[in-house]
PDB file of N, CA and C in Angstrom:
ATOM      1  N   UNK A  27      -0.503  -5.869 -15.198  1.00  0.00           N
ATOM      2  CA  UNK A  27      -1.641  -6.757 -15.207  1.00  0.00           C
ATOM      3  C   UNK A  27      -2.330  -6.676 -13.850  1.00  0.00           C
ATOM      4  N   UNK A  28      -3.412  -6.131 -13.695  1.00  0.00           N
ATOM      5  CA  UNK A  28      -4.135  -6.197 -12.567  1.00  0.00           C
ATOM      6  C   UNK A  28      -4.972  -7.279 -12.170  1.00  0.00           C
ATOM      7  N   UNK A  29      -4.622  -8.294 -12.735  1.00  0.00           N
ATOM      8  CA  UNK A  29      -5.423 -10.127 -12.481  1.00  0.00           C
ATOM      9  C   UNK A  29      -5.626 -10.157 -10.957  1.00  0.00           C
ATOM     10  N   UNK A  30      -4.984  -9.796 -10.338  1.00  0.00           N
ATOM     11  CA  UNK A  30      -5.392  -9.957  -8.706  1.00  0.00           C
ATOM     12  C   UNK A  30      -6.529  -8.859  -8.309  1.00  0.00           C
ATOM     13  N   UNK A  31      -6.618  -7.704  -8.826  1.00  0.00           N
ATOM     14  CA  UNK A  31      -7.913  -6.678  -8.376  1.00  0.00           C
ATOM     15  C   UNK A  31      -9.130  -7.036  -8.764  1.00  0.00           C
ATOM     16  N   UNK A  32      -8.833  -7.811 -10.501  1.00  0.00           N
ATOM     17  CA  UNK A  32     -10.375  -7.948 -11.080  1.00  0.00           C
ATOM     18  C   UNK A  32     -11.080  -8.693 -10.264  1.00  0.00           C
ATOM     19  N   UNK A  33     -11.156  -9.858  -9.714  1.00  0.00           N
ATOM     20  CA  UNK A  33     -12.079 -10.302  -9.306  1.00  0.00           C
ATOM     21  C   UNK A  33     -12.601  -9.698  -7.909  1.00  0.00           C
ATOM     22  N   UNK A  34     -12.318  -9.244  -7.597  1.00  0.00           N
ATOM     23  CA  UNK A  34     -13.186  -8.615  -6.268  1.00  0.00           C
ATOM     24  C   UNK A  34     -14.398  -7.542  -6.911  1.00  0.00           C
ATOM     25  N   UNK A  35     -15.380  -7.650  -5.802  1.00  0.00           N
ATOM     26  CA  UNK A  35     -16.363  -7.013  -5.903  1.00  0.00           C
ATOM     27  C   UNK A  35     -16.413  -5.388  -5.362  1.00  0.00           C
ATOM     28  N   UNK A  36     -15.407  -5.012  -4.585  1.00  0.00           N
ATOM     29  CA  UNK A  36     -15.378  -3.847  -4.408  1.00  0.00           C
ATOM     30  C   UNK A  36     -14.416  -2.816  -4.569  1.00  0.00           C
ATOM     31  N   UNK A  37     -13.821  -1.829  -4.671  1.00  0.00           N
ATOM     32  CA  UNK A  37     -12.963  -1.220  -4.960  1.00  0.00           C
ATOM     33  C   UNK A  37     -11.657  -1.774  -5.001  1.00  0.00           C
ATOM     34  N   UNK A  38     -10.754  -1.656  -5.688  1.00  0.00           N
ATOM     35  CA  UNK A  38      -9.432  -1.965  -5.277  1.00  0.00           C
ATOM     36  C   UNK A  38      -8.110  -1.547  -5.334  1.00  0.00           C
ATOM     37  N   UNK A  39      -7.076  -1.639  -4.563  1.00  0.00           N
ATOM     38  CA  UNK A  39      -5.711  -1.013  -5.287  1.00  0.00           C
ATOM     39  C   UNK A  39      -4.965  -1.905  -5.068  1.00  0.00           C
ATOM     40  N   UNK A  40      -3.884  -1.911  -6.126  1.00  0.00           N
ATOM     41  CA  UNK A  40      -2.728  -2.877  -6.073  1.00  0.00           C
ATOM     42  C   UNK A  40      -1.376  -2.147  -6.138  1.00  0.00           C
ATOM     43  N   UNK A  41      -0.552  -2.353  -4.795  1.00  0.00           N
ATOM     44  CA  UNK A  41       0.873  -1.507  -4.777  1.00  0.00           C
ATOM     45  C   UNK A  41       1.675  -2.027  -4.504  1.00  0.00           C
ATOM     46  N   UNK A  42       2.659  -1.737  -5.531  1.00  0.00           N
ATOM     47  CA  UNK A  42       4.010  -2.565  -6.108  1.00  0.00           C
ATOM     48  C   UNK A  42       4.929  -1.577  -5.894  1.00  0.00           C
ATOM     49  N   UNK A  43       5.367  -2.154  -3.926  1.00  0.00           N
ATOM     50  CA  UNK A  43       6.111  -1.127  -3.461  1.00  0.00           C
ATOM     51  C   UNK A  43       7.419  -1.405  -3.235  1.00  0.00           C
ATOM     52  N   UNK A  44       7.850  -2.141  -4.381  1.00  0.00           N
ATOM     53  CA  UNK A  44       9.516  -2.762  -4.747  1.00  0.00           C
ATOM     54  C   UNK A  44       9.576  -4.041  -5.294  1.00  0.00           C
ATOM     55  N   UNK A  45      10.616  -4.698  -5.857  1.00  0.00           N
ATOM     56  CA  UNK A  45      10.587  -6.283  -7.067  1.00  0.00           C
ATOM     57  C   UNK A  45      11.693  -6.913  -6.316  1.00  0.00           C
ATOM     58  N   UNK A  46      11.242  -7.921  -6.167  1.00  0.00           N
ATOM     59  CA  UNK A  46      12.126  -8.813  -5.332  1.00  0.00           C
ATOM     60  C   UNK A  46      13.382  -9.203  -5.865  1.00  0.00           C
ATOM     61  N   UNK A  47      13.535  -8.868  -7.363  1.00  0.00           N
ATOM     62  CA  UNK A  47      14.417  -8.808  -8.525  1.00  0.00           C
ATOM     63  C   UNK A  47      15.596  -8.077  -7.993  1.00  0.00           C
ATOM     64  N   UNK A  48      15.490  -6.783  -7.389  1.00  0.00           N
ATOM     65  CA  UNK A  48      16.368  -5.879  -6.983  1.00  0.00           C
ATOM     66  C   UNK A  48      16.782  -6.191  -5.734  1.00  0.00           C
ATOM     67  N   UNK A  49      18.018  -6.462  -5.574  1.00  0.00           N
ATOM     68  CA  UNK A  49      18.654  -6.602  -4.117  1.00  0.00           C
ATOM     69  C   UNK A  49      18.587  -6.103  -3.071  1.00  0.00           C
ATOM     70  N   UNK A  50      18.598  -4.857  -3.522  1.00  0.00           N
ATOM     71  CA  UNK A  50      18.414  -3.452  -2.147  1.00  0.00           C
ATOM     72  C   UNK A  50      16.781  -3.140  -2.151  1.00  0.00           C
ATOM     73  N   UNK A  51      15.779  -3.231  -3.224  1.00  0.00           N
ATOM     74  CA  UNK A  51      14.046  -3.354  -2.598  1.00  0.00           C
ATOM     75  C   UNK A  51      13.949  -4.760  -2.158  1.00  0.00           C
ATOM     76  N   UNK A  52      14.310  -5.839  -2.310  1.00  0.00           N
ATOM     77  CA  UNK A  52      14.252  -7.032  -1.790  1.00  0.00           C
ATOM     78  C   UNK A  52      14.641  -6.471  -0.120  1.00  0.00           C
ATOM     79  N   UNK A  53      16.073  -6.293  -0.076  1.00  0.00           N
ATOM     80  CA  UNK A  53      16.242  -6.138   1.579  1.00  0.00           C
ATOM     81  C   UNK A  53      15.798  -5.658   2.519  1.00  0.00           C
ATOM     82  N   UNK A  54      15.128  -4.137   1.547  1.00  0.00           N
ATOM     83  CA  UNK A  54      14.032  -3.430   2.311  1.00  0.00           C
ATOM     84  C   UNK A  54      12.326  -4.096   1.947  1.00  0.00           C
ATOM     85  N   UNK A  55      12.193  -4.406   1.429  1.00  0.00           N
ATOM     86  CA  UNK A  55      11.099  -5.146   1.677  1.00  0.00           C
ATOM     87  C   UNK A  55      10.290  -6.355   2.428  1.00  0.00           C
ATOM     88  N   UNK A  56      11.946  -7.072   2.821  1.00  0.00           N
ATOM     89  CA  UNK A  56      12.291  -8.062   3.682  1.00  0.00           C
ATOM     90  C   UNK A  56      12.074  -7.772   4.789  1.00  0.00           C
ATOM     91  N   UNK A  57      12.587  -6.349   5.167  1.00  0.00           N
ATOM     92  CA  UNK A  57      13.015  -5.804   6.413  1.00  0.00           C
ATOM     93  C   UNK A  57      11.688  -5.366   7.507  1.00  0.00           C
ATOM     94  N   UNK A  58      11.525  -6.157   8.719  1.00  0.00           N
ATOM     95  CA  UNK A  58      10.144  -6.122   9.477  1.00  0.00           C
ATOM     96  C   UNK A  58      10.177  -4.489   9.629  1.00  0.00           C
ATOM     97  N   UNK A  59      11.404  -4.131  10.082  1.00  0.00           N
ATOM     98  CA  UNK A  59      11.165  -2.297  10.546  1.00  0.00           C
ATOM     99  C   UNK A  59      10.962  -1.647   9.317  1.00  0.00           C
ATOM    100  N   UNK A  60      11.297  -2.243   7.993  1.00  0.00           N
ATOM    101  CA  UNK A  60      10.971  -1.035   7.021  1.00  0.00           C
ATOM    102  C   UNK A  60       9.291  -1.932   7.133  1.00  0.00           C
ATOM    103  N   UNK A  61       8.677  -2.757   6.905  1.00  0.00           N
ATOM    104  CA  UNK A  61       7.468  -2.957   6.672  1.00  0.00           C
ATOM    105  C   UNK A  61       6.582  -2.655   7.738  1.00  0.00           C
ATOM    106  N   UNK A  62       6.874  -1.970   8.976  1.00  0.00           N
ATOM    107  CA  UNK A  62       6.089  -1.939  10.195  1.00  0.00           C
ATOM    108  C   UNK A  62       6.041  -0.308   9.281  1.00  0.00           C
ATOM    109  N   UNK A  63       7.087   0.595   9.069  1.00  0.00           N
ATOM    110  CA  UNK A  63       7.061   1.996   9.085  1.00  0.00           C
ATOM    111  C   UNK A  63       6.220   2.105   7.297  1.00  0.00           C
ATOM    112  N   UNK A  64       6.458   1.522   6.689  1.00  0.00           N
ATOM    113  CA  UNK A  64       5.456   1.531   5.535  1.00  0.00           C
ATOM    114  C   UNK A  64       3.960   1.310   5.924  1.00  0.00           C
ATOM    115  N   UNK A  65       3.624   0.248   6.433  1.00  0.00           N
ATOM    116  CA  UNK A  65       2.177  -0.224   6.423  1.00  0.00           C
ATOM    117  C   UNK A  65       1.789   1.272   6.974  1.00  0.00           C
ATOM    118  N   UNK A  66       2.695   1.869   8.511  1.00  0.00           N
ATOM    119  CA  UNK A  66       1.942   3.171   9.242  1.00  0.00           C
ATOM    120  C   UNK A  66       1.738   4.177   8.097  1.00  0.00           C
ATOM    121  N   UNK A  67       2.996   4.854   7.349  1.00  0.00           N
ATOM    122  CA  UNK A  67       3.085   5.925   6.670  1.00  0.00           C
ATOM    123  C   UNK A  67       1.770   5.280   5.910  1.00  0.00           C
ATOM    124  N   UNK A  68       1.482   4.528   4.704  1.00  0.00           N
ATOM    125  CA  UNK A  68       0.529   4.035   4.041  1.00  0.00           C
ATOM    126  C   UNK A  68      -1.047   4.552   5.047  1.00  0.00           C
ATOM    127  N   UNK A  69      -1.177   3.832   6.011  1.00  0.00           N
ATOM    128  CA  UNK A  69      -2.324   4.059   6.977  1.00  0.00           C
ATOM    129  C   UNK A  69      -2.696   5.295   6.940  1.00  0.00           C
ATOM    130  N   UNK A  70      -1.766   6.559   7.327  1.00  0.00           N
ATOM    131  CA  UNK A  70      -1.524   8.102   7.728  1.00  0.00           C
ATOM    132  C   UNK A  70      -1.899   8.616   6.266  1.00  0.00           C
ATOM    133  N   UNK A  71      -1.614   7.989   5.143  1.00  0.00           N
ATOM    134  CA  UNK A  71      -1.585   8.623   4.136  1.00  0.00           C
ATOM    135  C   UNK A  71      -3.450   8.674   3.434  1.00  0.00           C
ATOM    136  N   UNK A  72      -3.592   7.124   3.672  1.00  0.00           N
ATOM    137  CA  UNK A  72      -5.243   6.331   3.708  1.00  0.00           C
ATOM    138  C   UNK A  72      -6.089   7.607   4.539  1.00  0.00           C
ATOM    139  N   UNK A  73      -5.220   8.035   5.774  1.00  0.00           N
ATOM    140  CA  UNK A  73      -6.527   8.423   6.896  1.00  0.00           C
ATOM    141  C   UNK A  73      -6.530   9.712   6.345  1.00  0.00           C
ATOM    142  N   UNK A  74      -5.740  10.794   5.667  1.00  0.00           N
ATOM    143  CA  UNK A  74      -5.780  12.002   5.934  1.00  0.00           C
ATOM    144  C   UNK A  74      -6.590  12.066   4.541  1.00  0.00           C
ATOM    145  N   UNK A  75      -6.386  11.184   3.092  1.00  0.00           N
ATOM    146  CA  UNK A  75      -7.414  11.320   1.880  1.00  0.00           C
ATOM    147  C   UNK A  75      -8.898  11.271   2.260  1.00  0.00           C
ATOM    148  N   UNK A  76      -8.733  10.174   3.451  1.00  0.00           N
ATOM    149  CA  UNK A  76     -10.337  10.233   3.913  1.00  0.00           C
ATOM    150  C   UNK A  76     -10.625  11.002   4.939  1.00  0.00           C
ATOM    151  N   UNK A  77      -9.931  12.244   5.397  1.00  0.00           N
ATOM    152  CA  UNK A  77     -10.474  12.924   5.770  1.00  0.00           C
ATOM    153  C   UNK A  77     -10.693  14.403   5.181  1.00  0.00           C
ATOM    154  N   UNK A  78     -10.165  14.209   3.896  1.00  0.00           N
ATOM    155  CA  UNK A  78     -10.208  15.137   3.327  1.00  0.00           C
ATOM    156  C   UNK A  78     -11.508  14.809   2.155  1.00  0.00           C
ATOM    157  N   UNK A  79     -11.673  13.898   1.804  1.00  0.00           N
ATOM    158  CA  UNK A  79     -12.677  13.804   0.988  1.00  0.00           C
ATOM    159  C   UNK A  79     -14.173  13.215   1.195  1.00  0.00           C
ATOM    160  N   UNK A  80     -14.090  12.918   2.518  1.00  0.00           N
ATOM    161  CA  UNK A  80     -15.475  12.010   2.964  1.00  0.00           C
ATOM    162  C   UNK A  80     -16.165  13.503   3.562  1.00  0.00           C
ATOM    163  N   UNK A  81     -17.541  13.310   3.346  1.00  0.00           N
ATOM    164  CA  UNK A  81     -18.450  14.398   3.734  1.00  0.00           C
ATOM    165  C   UNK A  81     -18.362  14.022   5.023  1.00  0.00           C
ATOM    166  N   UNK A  82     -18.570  15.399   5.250  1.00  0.00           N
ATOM    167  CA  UNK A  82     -18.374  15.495   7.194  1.00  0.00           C
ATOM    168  C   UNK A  82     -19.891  14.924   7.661  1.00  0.00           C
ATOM    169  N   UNK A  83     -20.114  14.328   8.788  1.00  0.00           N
ATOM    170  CA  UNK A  83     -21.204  13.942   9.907  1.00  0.00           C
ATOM    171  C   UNK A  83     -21.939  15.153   9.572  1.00  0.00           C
TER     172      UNK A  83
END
């Protein structure tokens, strides 16, 4: 169910990057050093699509 994307007005993604259901994605999801090294990898992953697909200057 994507109920949280529809209402926005501009693009969106929604990532369901573990269920709090599960003990061991709970712990890592909990975990500040796994969420500092996700948000970066995520970022790195964001920067290199857009530099691969945005028309150059």
């Amino acid at each position: 169910n994507l109920a949280l994307a529809r209402p926005t007005v501009c693009p969106a993604v929604l990532l369901e990057l573990g269920f709090m259901i599960n003990p061991q994605e709970f712990e890592w999801i909990t975990d500040p050093q796994a969420q500092t090294q996700l948000a970066q990898t995520l970022a790195q992953g964001l920067e290199q699509w857009l530099r691969q697909y945005s028309p150059s200057p």
